[in-house]
PDB file of C-alpha atoms in Angstrom:
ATOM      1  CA  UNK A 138      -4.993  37.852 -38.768  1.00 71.00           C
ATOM      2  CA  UNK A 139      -1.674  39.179 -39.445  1.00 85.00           C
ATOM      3  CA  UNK A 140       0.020  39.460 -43.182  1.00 90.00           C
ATOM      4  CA  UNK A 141       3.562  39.634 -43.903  1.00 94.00           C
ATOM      5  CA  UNK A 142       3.981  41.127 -47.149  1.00 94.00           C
ATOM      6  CA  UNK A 143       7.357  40.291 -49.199  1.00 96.00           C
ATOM      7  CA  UNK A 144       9.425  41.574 -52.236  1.00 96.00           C
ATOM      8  CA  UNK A 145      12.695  41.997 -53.732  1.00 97.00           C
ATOM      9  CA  UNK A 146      13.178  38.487 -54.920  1.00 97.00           C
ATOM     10  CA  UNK A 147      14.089  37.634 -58.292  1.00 98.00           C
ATOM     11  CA  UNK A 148      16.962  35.905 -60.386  1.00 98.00           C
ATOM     12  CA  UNK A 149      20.367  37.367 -60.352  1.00 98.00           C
ATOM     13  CA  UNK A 150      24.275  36.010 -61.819  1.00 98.00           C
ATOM     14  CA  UNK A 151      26.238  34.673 -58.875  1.00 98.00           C
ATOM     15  CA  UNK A 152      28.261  37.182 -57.206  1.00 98.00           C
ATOM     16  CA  UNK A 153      25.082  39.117 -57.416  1.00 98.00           C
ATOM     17  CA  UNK A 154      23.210  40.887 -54.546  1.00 98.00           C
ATOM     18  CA  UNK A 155      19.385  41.239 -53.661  1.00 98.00           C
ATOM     19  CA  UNK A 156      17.558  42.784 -50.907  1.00 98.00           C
ATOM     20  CA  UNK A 157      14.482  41.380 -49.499  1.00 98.00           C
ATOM     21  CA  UNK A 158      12.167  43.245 -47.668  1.00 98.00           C
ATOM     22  CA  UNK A 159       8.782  42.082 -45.271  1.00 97.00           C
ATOM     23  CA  UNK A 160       6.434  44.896 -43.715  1.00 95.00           C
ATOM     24  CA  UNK A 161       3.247  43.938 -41.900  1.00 90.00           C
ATOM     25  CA  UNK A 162       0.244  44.645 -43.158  1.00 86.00           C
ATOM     26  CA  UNK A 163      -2.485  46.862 -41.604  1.00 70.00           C
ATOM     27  CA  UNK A 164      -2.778  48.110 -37.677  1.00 73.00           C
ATOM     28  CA  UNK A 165      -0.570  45.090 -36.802  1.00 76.00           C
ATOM     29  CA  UNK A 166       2.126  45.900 -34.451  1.00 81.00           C
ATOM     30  CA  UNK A 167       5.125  43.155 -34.294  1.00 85.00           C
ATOM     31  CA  UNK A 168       6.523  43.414 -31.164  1.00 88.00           C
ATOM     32  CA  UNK A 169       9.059  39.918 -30.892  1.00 93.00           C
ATOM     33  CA  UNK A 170      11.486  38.762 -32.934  1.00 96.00           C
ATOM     34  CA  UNK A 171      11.183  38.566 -36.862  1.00 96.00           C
ATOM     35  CA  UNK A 172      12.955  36.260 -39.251  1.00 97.00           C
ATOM     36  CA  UNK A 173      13.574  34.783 -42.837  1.00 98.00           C
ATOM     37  CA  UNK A 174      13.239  31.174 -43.879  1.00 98.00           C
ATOM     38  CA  UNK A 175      14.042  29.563 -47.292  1.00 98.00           C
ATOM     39  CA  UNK A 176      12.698  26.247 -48.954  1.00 98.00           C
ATOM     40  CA  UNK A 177      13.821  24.185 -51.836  1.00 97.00           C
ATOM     41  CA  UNK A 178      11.553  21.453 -53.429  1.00 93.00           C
ATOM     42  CA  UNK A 179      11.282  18.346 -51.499  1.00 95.00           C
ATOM     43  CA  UNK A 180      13.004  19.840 -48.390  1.00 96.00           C
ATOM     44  CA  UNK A 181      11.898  21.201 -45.243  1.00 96.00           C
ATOM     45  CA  UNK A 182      11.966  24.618 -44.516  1.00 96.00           C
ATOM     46  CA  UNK A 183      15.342  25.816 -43.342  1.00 97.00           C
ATOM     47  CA  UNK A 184      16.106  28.958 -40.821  1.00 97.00           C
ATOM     48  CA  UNK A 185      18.413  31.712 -42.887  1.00 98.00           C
ATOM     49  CA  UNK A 186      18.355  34.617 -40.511  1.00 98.00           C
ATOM     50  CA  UNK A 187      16.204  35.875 -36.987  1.00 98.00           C
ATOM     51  CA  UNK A 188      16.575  39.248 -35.549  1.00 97.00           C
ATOM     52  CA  UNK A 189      15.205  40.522 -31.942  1.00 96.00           C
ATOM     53  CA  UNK A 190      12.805  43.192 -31.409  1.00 94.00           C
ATOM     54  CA  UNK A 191      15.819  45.202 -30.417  1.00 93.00           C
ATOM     55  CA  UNK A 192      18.004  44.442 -32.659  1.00 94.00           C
ATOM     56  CA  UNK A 193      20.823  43.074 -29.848  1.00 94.00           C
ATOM     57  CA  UNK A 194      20.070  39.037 -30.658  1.00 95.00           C
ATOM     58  CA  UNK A 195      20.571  37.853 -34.234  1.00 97.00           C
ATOM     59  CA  UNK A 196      20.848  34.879 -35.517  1.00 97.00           C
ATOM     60  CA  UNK A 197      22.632  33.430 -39.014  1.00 98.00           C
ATOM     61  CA  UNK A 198      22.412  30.133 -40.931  1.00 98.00           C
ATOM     62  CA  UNK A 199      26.060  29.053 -41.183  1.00 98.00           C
ATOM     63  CA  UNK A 200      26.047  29.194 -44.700  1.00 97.00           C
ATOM     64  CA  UNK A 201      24.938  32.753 -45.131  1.00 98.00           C
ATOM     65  CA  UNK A 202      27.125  34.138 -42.257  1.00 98.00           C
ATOM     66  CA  UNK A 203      29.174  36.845 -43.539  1.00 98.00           C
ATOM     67  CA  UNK A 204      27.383  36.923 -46.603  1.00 98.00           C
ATOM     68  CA  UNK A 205      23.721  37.662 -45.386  1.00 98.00           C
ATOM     69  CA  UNK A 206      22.635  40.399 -42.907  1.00 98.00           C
ATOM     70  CA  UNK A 207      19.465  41.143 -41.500  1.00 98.00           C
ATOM     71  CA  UNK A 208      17.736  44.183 -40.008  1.00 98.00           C
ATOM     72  CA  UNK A 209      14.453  45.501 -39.043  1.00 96.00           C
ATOM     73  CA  UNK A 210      12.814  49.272 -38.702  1.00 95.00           C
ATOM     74  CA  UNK A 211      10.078  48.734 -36.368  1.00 92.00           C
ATOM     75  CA  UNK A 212       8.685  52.145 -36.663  1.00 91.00           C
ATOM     76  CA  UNK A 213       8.002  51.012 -40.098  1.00 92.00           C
ATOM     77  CA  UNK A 214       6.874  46.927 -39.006  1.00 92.00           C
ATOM     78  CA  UNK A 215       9.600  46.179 -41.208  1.00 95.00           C
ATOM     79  CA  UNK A 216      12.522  43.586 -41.674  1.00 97.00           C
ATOM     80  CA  UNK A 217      15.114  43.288 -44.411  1.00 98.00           C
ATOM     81  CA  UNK A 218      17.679  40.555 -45.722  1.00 98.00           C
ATOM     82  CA  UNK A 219      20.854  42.021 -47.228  1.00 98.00           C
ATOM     83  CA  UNK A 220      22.032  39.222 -49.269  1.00 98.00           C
ATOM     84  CA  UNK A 221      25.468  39.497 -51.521  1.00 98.00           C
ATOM     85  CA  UNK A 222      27.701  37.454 -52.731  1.00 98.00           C
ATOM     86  CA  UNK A 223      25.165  35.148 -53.903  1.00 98.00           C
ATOM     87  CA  UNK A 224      25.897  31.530 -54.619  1.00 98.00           C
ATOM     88  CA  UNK A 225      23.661  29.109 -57.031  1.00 98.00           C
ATOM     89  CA  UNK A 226      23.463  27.020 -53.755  1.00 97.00           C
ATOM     90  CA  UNK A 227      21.046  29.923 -52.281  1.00 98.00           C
ATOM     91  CA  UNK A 228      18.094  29.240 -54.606  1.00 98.00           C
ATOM     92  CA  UNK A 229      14.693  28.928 -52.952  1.00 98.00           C
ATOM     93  CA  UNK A 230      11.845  30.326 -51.917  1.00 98.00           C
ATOM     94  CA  UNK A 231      12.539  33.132 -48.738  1.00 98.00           C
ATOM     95  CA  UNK A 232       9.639  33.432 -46.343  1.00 98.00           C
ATOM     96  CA  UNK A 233       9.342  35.882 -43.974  1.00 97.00           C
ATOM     97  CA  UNK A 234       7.749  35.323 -39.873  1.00 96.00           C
ATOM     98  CA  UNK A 235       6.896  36.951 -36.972  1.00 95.00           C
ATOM     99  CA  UNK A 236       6.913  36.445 -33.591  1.00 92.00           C
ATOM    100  CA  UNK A 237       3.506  37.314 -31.994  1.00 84.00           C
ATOM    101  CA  UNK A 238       5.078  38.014 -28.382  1.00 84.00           C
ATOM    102  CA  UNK A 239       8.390  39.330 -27.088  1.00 82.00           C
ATOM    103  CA  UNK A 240      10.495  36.795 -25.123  1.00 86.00           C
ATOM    104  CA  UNK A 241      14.466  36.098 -25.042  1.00 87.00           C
ATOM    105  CA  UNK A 242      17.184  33.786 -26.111  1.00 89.00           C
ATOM    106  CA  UNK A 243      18.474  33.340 -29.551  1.00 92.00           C
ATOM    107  CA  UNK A 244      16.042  33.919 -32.747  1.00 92.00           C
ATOM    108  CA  UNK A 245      16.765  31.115 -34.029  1.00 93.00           C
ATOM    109  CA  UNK A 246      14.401  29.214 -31.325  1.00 87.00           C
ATOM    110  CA  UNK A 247      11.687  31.296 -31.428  1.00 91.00           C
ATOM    111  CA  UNK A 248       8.239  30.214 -32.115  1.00 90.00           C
ATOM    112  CA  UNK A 249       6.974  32.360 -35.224  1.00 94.00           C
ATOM    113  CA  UNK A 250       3.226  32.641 -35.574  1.00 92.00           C
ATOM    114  CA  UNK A 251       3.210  34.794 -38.845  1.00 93.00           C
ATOM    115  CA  UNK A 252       4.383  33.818 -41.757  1.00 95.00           C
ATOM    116  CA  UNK A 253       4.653  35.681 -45.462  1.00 96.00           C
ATOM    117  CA  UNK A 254       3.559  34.154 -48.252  1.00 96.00           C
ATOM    118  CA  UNK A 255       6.725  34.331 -50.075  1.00 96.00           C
ATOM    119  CA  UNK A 256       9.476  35.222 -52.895  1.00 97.00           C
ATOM    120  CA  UNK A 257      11.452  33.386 -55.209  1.00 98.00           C
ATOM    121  CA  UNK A 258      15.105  34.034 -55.178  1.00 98.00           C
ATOM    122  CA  UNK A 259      16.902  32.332 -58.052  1.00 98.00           C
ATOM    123  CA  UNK A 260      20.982  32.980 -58.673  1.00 98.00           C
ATOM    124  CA  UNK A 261      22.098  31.492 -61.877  1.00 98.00           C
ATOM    125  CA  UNK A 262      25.956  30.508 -61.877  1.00 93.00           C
TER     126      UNK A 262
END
């Protein structure tokens, strides 16, 4: 059993900036590709951002491109989201995942296993 463990979320003016961060848990070694996810009430969950174990293939939402920018520190198990310029439109819940094993082609394709339990993220206009 792996856990993703979250923070940063919160509630912030628009314009605003937050930084969310996702380490796993434990002796658990994440090896593929990691990403975030975001959900609204009554909607399905919706791909935001999915970075390689490298760091060469990343993958954006077209809404949050240019505005959004994710990273990971894998000596650390550890994957951020940069997010500024904020819009009321970006409200949800962000979930963080985990690929279990390494493969290729874009991160936005991959088939997480892990997922984190989540944070709110709530931008007020």
């Amino acid at each position: 059993q792996v856990q993703l463990v979250e923070s940063g979320g919160g509630l912030v003016q628009a314009g605003g900036s937050l930084r969310l961060s996702c380490t796993a848990s434990g002796r658990t070694f994440i090896s593929g590709a990691m990403g975030w996810f975001r959900q609204v009430p009554g909607k399905e969950r919706e791909f935001v951002a999915g970075i390689s174990w490298s760091g060469l293939s990343i993958s954006y939402e077209d809404s949050v491109k240019g505005r959004f920018t994710i990273s990971r520190e894998n000596a650390k198990n550890t994957v951020y989201l940069q997010m500024n310029s904020l819009k009321p439109e970006d409200t949800a819940v962000y979930y963080c995942a985990a690929e279990n094993t390494r493969t290729y082609g874009s991160p936005r394709s991959r088939e997480y296993e892990y997922w984190g339990q989540g944070t709110q993220v709530t931008v007020s206009a």
